[in-house]
PDB file of C-alpha atoms in Angstrom:
ATOM      1  CA  UNK A 187      -9.686   5.999  -4.052  1.00 89.00           C
ATOM      2  CA  UNK A 188      -9.317   4.234  -0.703  1.00 94.00           C
ATOM      3  CA  UNK A 189      -8.750   5.075   2.957  1.00 93.00           C
ATOM      4  CA  UNK A 190      -6.365   2.321   4.046  1.00 94.00           C
ATOM      5  CA  UNK A 191      -8.917   0.817   6.443  1.00 95.00           C
ATOM      6  CA  UNK A 192      -8.779  -2.902   5.642  1.00 97.00           C
ATOM      7  CA  UNK A 193     -12.251  -4.485   5.457  1.00 96.00           C
ATOM      8  CA  UNK A 194     -11.306  -8.147   5.377  1.00 97.00           C
ATOM      9  CA  UNK A 195      -8.454 -10.575   4.892  1.00 98.00           C
ATOM     10  CA  UNK A 196      -8.898 -12.470   1.638  1.00 98.00           C
ATOM     11  CA  UNK A 197      -7.025 -15.401   0.162  1.00 98.00           C
ATOM     12  CA  UNK A 198      -5.603 -15.979  -3.296  1.00 98.00           C
ATOM     13  CA  UNK A 199      -7.295 -19.110  -4.678  1.00 98.00           C
ATOM     14  CA  UNK A 200      -5.933 -19.195  -8.240  1.00 98.00           C
ATOM     15  CA  UNK A 201      -3.406 -17.518 -10.521  1.00 97.00           C
ATOM     16  CA  UNK A 202      -2.872 -17.871 -14.244  1.00 96.00           C
ATOM     17  CA  UNK A 203      -0.721 -16.121 -16.865  1.00 95.00           C
ATOM     18  CA  UNK A 204      -2.392 -13.311 -18.774  1.00 93.00           C
ATOM     19  CA  UNK A 205      -0.131 -11.887 -21.459  1.00 92.00           C
ATOM     20  CA  UNK A 206       2.880 -10.417 -19.645  1.00 94.00           C
ATOM     21  CA  UNK A 207       0.821 -10.169 -16.442  1.00 96.00           C
ATOM     22  CA  UNK A 208      -1.314 -12.514 -14.398  1.00 97.00           C
ATOM     23  CA  UNK A 209      -4.974 -13.038 -13.534  1.00 97.00           C
ATOM     24  CA  UNK A 210      -5.789 -13.491  -9.848  1.00 97.00           C
ATOM     25  CA  UNK A 211      -8.820 -15.028  -8.214  1.00 98.00           C
ATOM     26  CA  UNK A 212      -9.413 -13.905  -4.637  1.00 98.00           C
ATOM     27  CA  UNK A 213     -11.744 -15.340  -2.005  1.00 98.00           C
ATOM     28  CA  UNK A 214     -13.397 -12.183  -0.684  1.00 98.00           C
ATOM     29  CA  UNK A 215     -16.972 -12.582   0.634  1.00 97.00           C
ATOM     30  CA  UNK A 216     -17.321  -9.071   2.032  1.00 96.00           C
ATOM     31  CA  UNK A 217     -15.533  -7.271  -0.806  1.00 96.00           C
ATOM     32  CA  UNK A 218     -17.831  -8.767  -3.443  1.00 95.00           C
ATOM     33  CA  UNK A 219     -21.039  -8.343  -1.422  1.00 94.00           C
ATOM     34  CA  UNK A 220     -21.868  -5.181  -3.372  1.00 92.00           C
ATOM     35  CA  UNK A 221     -19.158  -5.184  -6.045  1.00 90.00           C
ATOM     36  CA  UNK A 222     -19.817  -5.104  -9.764  1.00 92.00           C
ATOM     37  CA  UNK A 223     -17.860  -5.573 -12.963  1.00 95.00           C
ATOM     38  CA  UNK A 224     -15.290  -2.785 -13.291  1.00 95.00           C
ATOM     39  CA  UNK A 225     -15.253  -1.873  -9.603  1.00 96.00           C
ATOM     40  CA  UNK A 226     -11.954  -1.219  -7.840  1.00 97.00           C
ATOM     41  CA  UNK A 227     -10.703  -3.300  -4.923  1.00 98.00           C
ATOM     42  CA  UNK A 228      -7.353  -2.749  -3.218  1.00 98.00           C
ATOM     43  CA  UNK A 229      -5.452  -6.026  -2.802  1.00 98.00           C
ATOM     44  CA  UNK A 230      -2.694  -5.514  -0.216  1.00 98.00           C
ATOM     45  CA  UNK A 231      -2.546  -1.909  -1.354  1.00 98.00           C
ATOM     46  CA  UNK A 232      -2.701  -2.497  -5.117  1.00 98.00           C
ATOM     47  CA  UNK A 233      -5.769  -1.100  -6.860  1.00 98.00           C
ATOM     48  CA  UNK A 234      -7.228  -3.834  -9.093  1.00 98.00           C
ATOM     49  CA  UNK A 235     -10.337  -3.945 -11.279  1.00 97.00           C
ATOM     50  CA  UNK A 236     -12.979  -6.645 -10.958  1.00 97.00           C
ATOM     51  CA  UNK A 237     -13.316  -8.512 -14.277  1.00 97.00           C
ATOM     52  CA  UNK A 238     -15.338 -11.477 -13.035  1.00 97.00           C
ATOM     53  CA  UNK A 239     -16.953 -12.461  -9.757  1.00 96.00           C
ATOM     54  CA  UNK A 240     -19.056 -14.981  -7.884  1.00 96.00           C
ATOM     55  CA  UNK A 241     -20.855 -15.033  -4.542  1.00 96.00           C
ATOM     56  CA  UNK A 242     -17.607 -15.037  -2.531  1.00 97.00           C
ATOM     57  CA  UNK A 243     -14.793 -14.395  -5.018  1.00 98.00           C
ATOM     58  CA  UNK A 244     -13.561 -12.030  -7.704  1.00 98.00           C
ATOM     59  CA  UNK A 245     -11.000 -12.123 -10.487  1.00 98.00           C
ATOM     60  CA  UNK A 246      -8.687  -9.282 -11.503  1.00 98.00           C
ATOM     61  CA  UNK A 247      -5.848  -8.765 -13.966  1.00 97.00           C
ATOM     62  CA  UNK A 248      -2.441  -7.554 -12.780  1.00 97.00           C
ATOM     63  CA  UNK A 249      -0.283  -5.878 -15.424  1.00 96.00           C
ATOM     64  CA  UNK A 250       3.487  -6.306 -15.659  1.00 96.00           C
ATOM     65  CA  UNK A 251       4.219  -2.847 -14.232  1.00 94.00           C
ATOM     66  CA  UNK A 252       2.256  -3.704 -11.098  1.00 96.00           C
ATOM     67  CA  UNK A 253       4.114  -6.997 -10.787  1.00 96.00           C
ATOM     68  CA  UNK A 254       7.445  -5.164 -11.131  1.00 96.00           C
ATOM     69  CA  UNK A 255       6.515  -2.584  -8.479  1.00 96.00           C
ATOM     70  CA  UNK A 256       4.747  -4.710  -5.867  1.00 97.00           C
ATOM     71  CA  UNK A 257       4.811  -7.932  -3.888  1.00 97.00           C
ATOM     72  CA  UNK A 258       2.188  -9.457  -6.195  1.00 97.00           C
ATOM     73  CA  UNK A 259       5.035 -10.812  -8.327  1.00 94.00           C
ATOM     74  CA  UNK A 260       5.278 -14.531  -7.615  1.00 92.00           C
ATOM     75  CA  UNK A 261       2.038 -14.572  -5.641  1.00 95.00           C
ATOM     76  CA  UNK A 262       0.519 -18.049  -5.296  1.00 96.00           C
ATOM     77  CA  UNK A 263      -2.712 -19.656  -4.076  1.00 98.00           C
ATOM     78  CA  UNK A 264      -2.991 -19.719  -0.305  1.00 98.00           C
ATOM     79  CA  UNK A 265      -1.505 -16.281   0.271  1.00 98.00           C
ATOM     80  CA  UNK A 266      -3.579 -14.007   2.496  1.00 98.00           C
ATOM     81  CA  UNK A 267      -4.138 -10.424   1.336  1.00 98.00           C
ATOM     82  CA  UNK A 268      -5.657  -7.252   2.777  1.00 98.00           C
ATOM     83  CA  UNK A 269      -8.794  -6.117   0.955  1.00 98.00           C
ATOM     84  CA  UNK A 270     -10.613  -2.793   0.790  1.00 97.00           C
ATOM     85  CA  UNK A 271     -13.394  -1.658  -1.501  1.00 96.00           C
ATOM     86  CA  UNK A 272     -13.187   1.823  -3.003  1.00 93.00           C
ATOM     87  CA  UNK A 273     -14.405   4.552  -0.648  1.00 89.00           C
ATOM     88  CA  UNK A 274     -18.016   5.635  -1.068  1.00 82.00           C
ATOM     89  CA  UNK A 275     -18.456   9.368  -1.634  1.00 81.00           C
ATOM     90  CA  UNK A 276     -20.650   9.644   1.458  1.00 80.00           C
ATOM     91  CA  UNK A 277     -18.291   7.587   3.654  1.00 79.00           C
ATOM     92  CA  UNK A 278     -15.951   8.682   6.417  1.00 77.00           C
ATOM     93  CA  UNK A 279     -12.242   9.052   5.697  1.00 78.00           C
ATOM     94  CA  UNK A 280     -11.137   6.846   8.581  1.00 80.00           C
ATOM     95  CA  UNK A 281      -7.513   6.500   7.486  1.00 82.00           C
ATOM     96  CA  UNK A 282      -5.985   8.850   4.936  1.00 88.00           C
ATOM     97  CA  UNK A 283      -6.191   9.410   1.180  1.00 87.00           C
ATOM     98  CA  UNK A 284      -4.880   6.234  -0.488  1.00 91.00           C
ATOM     99  CA  UNK A 285      -4.784   5.800  -4.259  1.00 90.00           C
ATOM    100  CA  UNK A 286      -3.820   2.139  -4.481  1.00 93.00           C
ATOM    101  CA  UNK A 287      -0.791   3.135  -6.560  1.00 94.00           C
ATOM    102  CA  UNK A 288       2.161   1.469  -4.860  1.00 97.00           C
ATOM    103  CA  UNK A 289       5.420   3.456  -4.916  1.00 95.00           C
ATOM    104  CA  UNK A 290       7.628   0.443  -4.246  1.00 96.00           C
ATOM    105  CA  UNK A 291       8.333  -2.276  -1.732  1.00 97.00           C
ATOM    106  CA  UNK A 292      10.077  -2.284   1.622  1.00 98.00           C
ATOM    107  CA  UNK A 293      11.677  -5.021   3.695  1.00 98.00           C
ATOM    108  CA  UNK A 294      10.758  -5.720   7.297  1.00 98.00           C
ATOM    109  CA  UNK A 295      13.932  -5.304   9.346  1.00 98.00           C
ATOM    110  CA  UNK A 296      12.590  -5.990  12.811  1.00 97.00           C
ATOM    111  CA  UNK A 297       9.411  -6.812  14.710  1.00 97.00           C
ATOM    112  CA  UNK A 298       9.470  -5.816  18.383  1.00 96.00           C
ATOM    113  CA  UNK A 299       6.603  -7.146  20.513  1.00 92.00           C
ATOM    114  CA  UNK A 300       5.146  -4.856  23.167  1.00 82.00           C
ATOM    115  CA  UNK A 301       2.679  -5.438  25.979  1.00 81.00           C
ATOM    116  CA  UNK A 302      -0.308  -5.108  23.633  1.00 83.00           C
ATOM    117  CA  UNK A 303       1.203  -3.998  20.360  1.00 90.00           C
ATOM    118  CA  UNK A 304       4.084  -4.549  17.956  1.00 95.00           C
ATOM    119  CA  UNK A 305       6.599  -2.107  16.576  1.00 97.00           C
ATOM    120  CA  UNK A 306       7.635  -2.919  13.009  1.00 98.00           C
ATOM    121  CA  UNK A 307      10.708  -1.375  11.381  1.00 98.00           C
ATOM    122  CA  UNK A 308      10.713  -1.339   7.571  1.00 98.00           C
ATOM    123  CA  UNK A 309      13.574  -0.459   5.215  1.00 98.00           C
ATOM    124  CA  UNK A 310      12.530   1.653   2.249  1.00 96.00           C
ATOM    125  CA  UNK A 311      14.188   2.857  -0.970  1.00 95.00           C
ATOM    126  CA  UNK A 312      16.231   6.060  -0.701  1.00 95.00           C
ATOM    127  CA  UNK A 313      13.960   7.943  -3.120  1.00 93.00           C
ATOM    128  CA  UNK A 314      10.938   7.326  -0.894  1.00 95.00           C
ATOM    129  CA  UNK A 315      12.629   8.268   2.387  1.00 95.00           C
ATOM    130  CA  UNK A 316      12.059  12.062   2.046  1.00 93.00           C
ATOM    131  CA  UNK A 317       8.314  11.421   1.676  1.00 94.00           C
ATOM    132  CA  UNK A 318       7.984   9.669   5.049  1.00 96.00           C
ATOM    133  CA  UNK A 319       7.839  11.839   8.181  1.00 94.00           C
ATOM    134  CA  UNK A 320       7.394  11.160  11.876  1.00 95.00           C
ATOM    135  CA  UNK A 321       3.673  11.231  12.786  1.00 95.00           C
ATOM    136  CA  UNK A 322       2.796  11.272   9.093  1.00 94.00           C
ATOM    137  CA  UNK A 323       0.761   8.683   7.208  1.00 95.00           C
ATOM    138  CA  UNK A 324       1.973   5.736   5.160  1.00 97.00           C
ATOM    139  CA  UNK A 325       0.224   2.750   3.611  1.00 97.00           C
ATOM    140  CA  UNK A 326       1.769  -0.680   4.252  1.00 98.00           C
ATOM    141  CA  UNK A 327       0.144  -3.554   2.339  1.00 98.00           C
ATOM    142  CA  UNK A 328      -2.973  -1.429   1.972  1.00 97.00           C
ATOM    143  CA  UNK A 329      -3.172  -0.488   5.660  1.00 97.00           C
ATOM    144  CA  UNK A 330      -3.210   3.166   6.701  1.00 97.00           C
ATOM    145  CA  UNK A 331      -0.648   3.636   9.478  1.00 97.00           C
ATOM    146  CA  UNK A 332       0.951   6.464  11.414  1.00 96.00           C
ATOM    147  CA  UNK A 333       4.744   6.649  11.290  1.00 97.00           C
ATOM    148  CA  UNK A 334       6.161   6.459  14.816  1.00 96.00           C
ATOM    149  CA  UNK A 335       9.874   6.897  14.000  1.00 97.00           C
ATOM    150  CA  UNK A 336      12.167   7.486  11.021  1.00 97.00           C
ATOM    151  CA  UNK A 337      15.849   7.153  10.242  1.00 97.00           C
ATOM    152  CA  UNK A 338      18.055  10.261  10.013  1.00 95.00           C
ATOM    153  CA  UNK A 339      18.356  11.919   6.634  1.00 93.00           C
ATOM    154  CA  UNK A 340      22.050  10.947   6.511  1.00 94.00           C
ATOM    155  CA  UNK A 341      21.550   7.359   7.684  1.00 94.00           C
ATOM    156  CA  UNK A 342      23.288   4.666   5.599  1.00 94.00           C
ATOM    157  CA  UNK A 343      20.016   2.730   5.471  1.00 95.00           C
ATOM    158  CA  UNK A 344      16.641   4.425   5.376  1.00 98.00           C
ATOM    159  CA  UNK A 345      13.815   3.016   7.485  1.00 98.00           C
ATOM    160  CA  UNK A 346      10.623   3.931   9.296  1.00 98.00           C
ATOM    161  CA  UNK A 347       8.698   2.377  12.155  1.00 98.00           C
ATOM    162  CA  UNK A 348       5.000   1.870  12.764  1.00 98.00           C
ATOM    163  CA  UNK A 349       3.291   0.748  15.963  1.00 96.00           C
ATOM    164  CA  UNK A 350       0.532  -1.794  15.396  1.00 96.00           C
ATOM    165  CA  UNK A 351      -2.342  -1.915  17.863  1.00 95.00           C
ATOM    166  CA  UNK A 352      -4.183  -5.193  18.611  1.00 95.00           C
ATOM    167  CA  UNK A 353      -7.017  -4.361  16.187  1.00 95.00           C
ATOM    168  CA  UNK A 354      -4.553  -3.888  13.318  1.00 96.00           C
ATOM    169  CA  UNK A 355      -2.700  -7.088  14.229  1.00 96.00           C
ATOM    170  CA  UNK A 356      -5.958  -9.048  14.171  1.00 95.00           C
ATOM    171  CA  UNK A 357      -7.753  -7.404  11.242  1.00 97.00           C
ATOM    172  CA  UNK A 358      -4.884  -7.324   8.711  1.00 98.00           C
ATOM    173  CA  UNK A 359      -2.049  -9.506   7.482  1.00 98.00           C
ATOM    174  CA  UNK A 360       0.466  -7.264   9.280  1.00 98.00           C
ATOM    175  CA  UNK A 361       0.151  -9.341  12.447  1.00 95.00           C
ATOM    176  CA  UNK A 362       2.010 -12.170  10.709  1.00 96.00           C
ATOM    177  CA  UNK A 363       4.985 -10.076   9.530  1.00 97.00           C
ATOM    178  CA  UNK A 364       8.488 -11.295  10.294  1.00 97.00           C
ATOM    179  CA  UNK A 365      11.949  -9.951   9.486  1.00 98.00           C
ATOM    180  CA  UNK A 366      12.737 -10.389   5.800  1.00 98.00           C
ATOM    181  CA  UNK A 367       9.152 -10.075   4.580  1.00 98.00           C
ATOM    182  CA  UNK A 368       8.513  -7.606   1.787  1.00 98.00           C
ATOM    183  CA  UNK A 369       5.580  -5.182   1.907  1.00 98.00           C
ATOM    184  CA  UNK A 370       3.927  -2.771  -0.496  1.00 98.00           C
ATOM    185  CA  UNK A 371       4.434   0.910   0.318  1.00 98.00           C
ATOM    186  CA  UNK A 372       2.415   3.924  -0.763  1.00 97.00           C
ATOM    187  CA  UNK A 373       3.600   7.279   0.532  1.00 95.00           C
ATOM    188  CA  UNK A 374       1.335  10.237   1.253  1.00 89.00           C
ATOM    189  CA  UNK A 375       0.014  11.797  -1.969  1.00 83.00           C
ATOM    190  CA  UNK A 376       0.379  15.285  -0.452  1.00 83.00           C
ATOM    191  CA  UNK A 377       4.092  14.678   0.183  1.00 83.00           C
ATOM    192  CA  UNK A 378       4.543  13.530  -3.411  1.00 83.00           C
ATOM    193  CA  UNK A 379       2.887  16.686  -4.725  1.00 80.00           C
ATOM    194  CA  UNK A 380       5.107  18.888  -2.552  1.00 84.00           C
ATOM    195  CA  UNK A 381       8.228  17.064  -3.758  1.00 84.00           C
ATOM    196  CA  UNK A 382       7.194  17.584  -7.375  1.00 82.00           C
ATOM    197  CA  UNK A 383       6.454  21.284  -6.848  1.00 85.00           C
ATOM    198  CA  UNK A 384       9.803  21.838  -5.155  1.00 84.00           C
ATOM    199  CA  UNK A 385      11.587  20.101  -8.029  1.00 84.00           C
ATOM    200  CA  UNK A 386      10.163  22.698 -10.426  1.00 87.00           C
ATOM    201  CA  UNK A 387      10.902  25.605  -8.102  1.00 81.00           C
ATOM    202  CA  UNK A 388      14.579  24.660  -7.852  1.00 71.00           C
ATOM    203  CA  UNK A 389      14.920  24.113 -11.602  1.00 60.00           C
ATOM    204  CA  UNK A 390      15.473  26.725 -14.359  1.00 57.00           C
ATOM    205  CA  UNK A 391      13.117  29.690 -14.475  1.00 54.00           C
ATOM    206  CA  UNK A 392      10.462  28.575 -16.980  1.00 47.00           C
ATOM    207  CA  UNK A 393       9.974  32.148 -18.281  1.00 46.00           C
ATOM    208  CA  UNK A 394      13.632  32.697 -19.150  1.00 45.00           C
ATOM    209  CA  UNK A 395      14.296  32.699 -22.869  1.00 46.00           C
ATOM    210  CA  UNK A 396      10.653  32.175 -23.796  1.00 41.00           C
ATOM    211  CA  UNK A 397       7.537  34.156 -24.560  1.00 35.00           C
ATOM    212  CA  UNK A 398       5.170  35.151 -21.738  1.00 31.00           C
TER     213      UNK A 398
END
């Protein structure tokens, strides 16, 4: 489990095929400072497991499903990624509860510079739109952010906006976003649970026609 507070910007140094997935090597001095084999590290929001490591790098396998669901498909050496180690049980929850299980990708529609911040508008799939609310939390490329605006429920294209403060622009890869870029999205786990519960409540009565 993570909090969406990015600890460092790493860089992909090598990729190689691994079955129907890939194996990544990431330059990550801080992330590996106390990491061990089998530990979890979020790479731009994708929870990966350390399978090998050195003094300033680690290697992790990415399965096909993760490639299909995230922006790690087609990743190449030189790409910068947001990194976060798993949250310690005694640590502070500085962002929000993040699982590292990406729901899908979004496309940056617009980046609007402000006096000291940037507003980023991101298009998202229709099935994720109900899970994103104004002033709620969302994870973009592993970064915990507060939603500052959303599209209407009946809008032809669904989107949300986030406002990035200088610290976020400097400490994450989000400061380099431009229109057309794709980003990993993880919606709030609480919203997903509510959606699932409501789906059962609006379905057939589970006690009808069966034993109690």
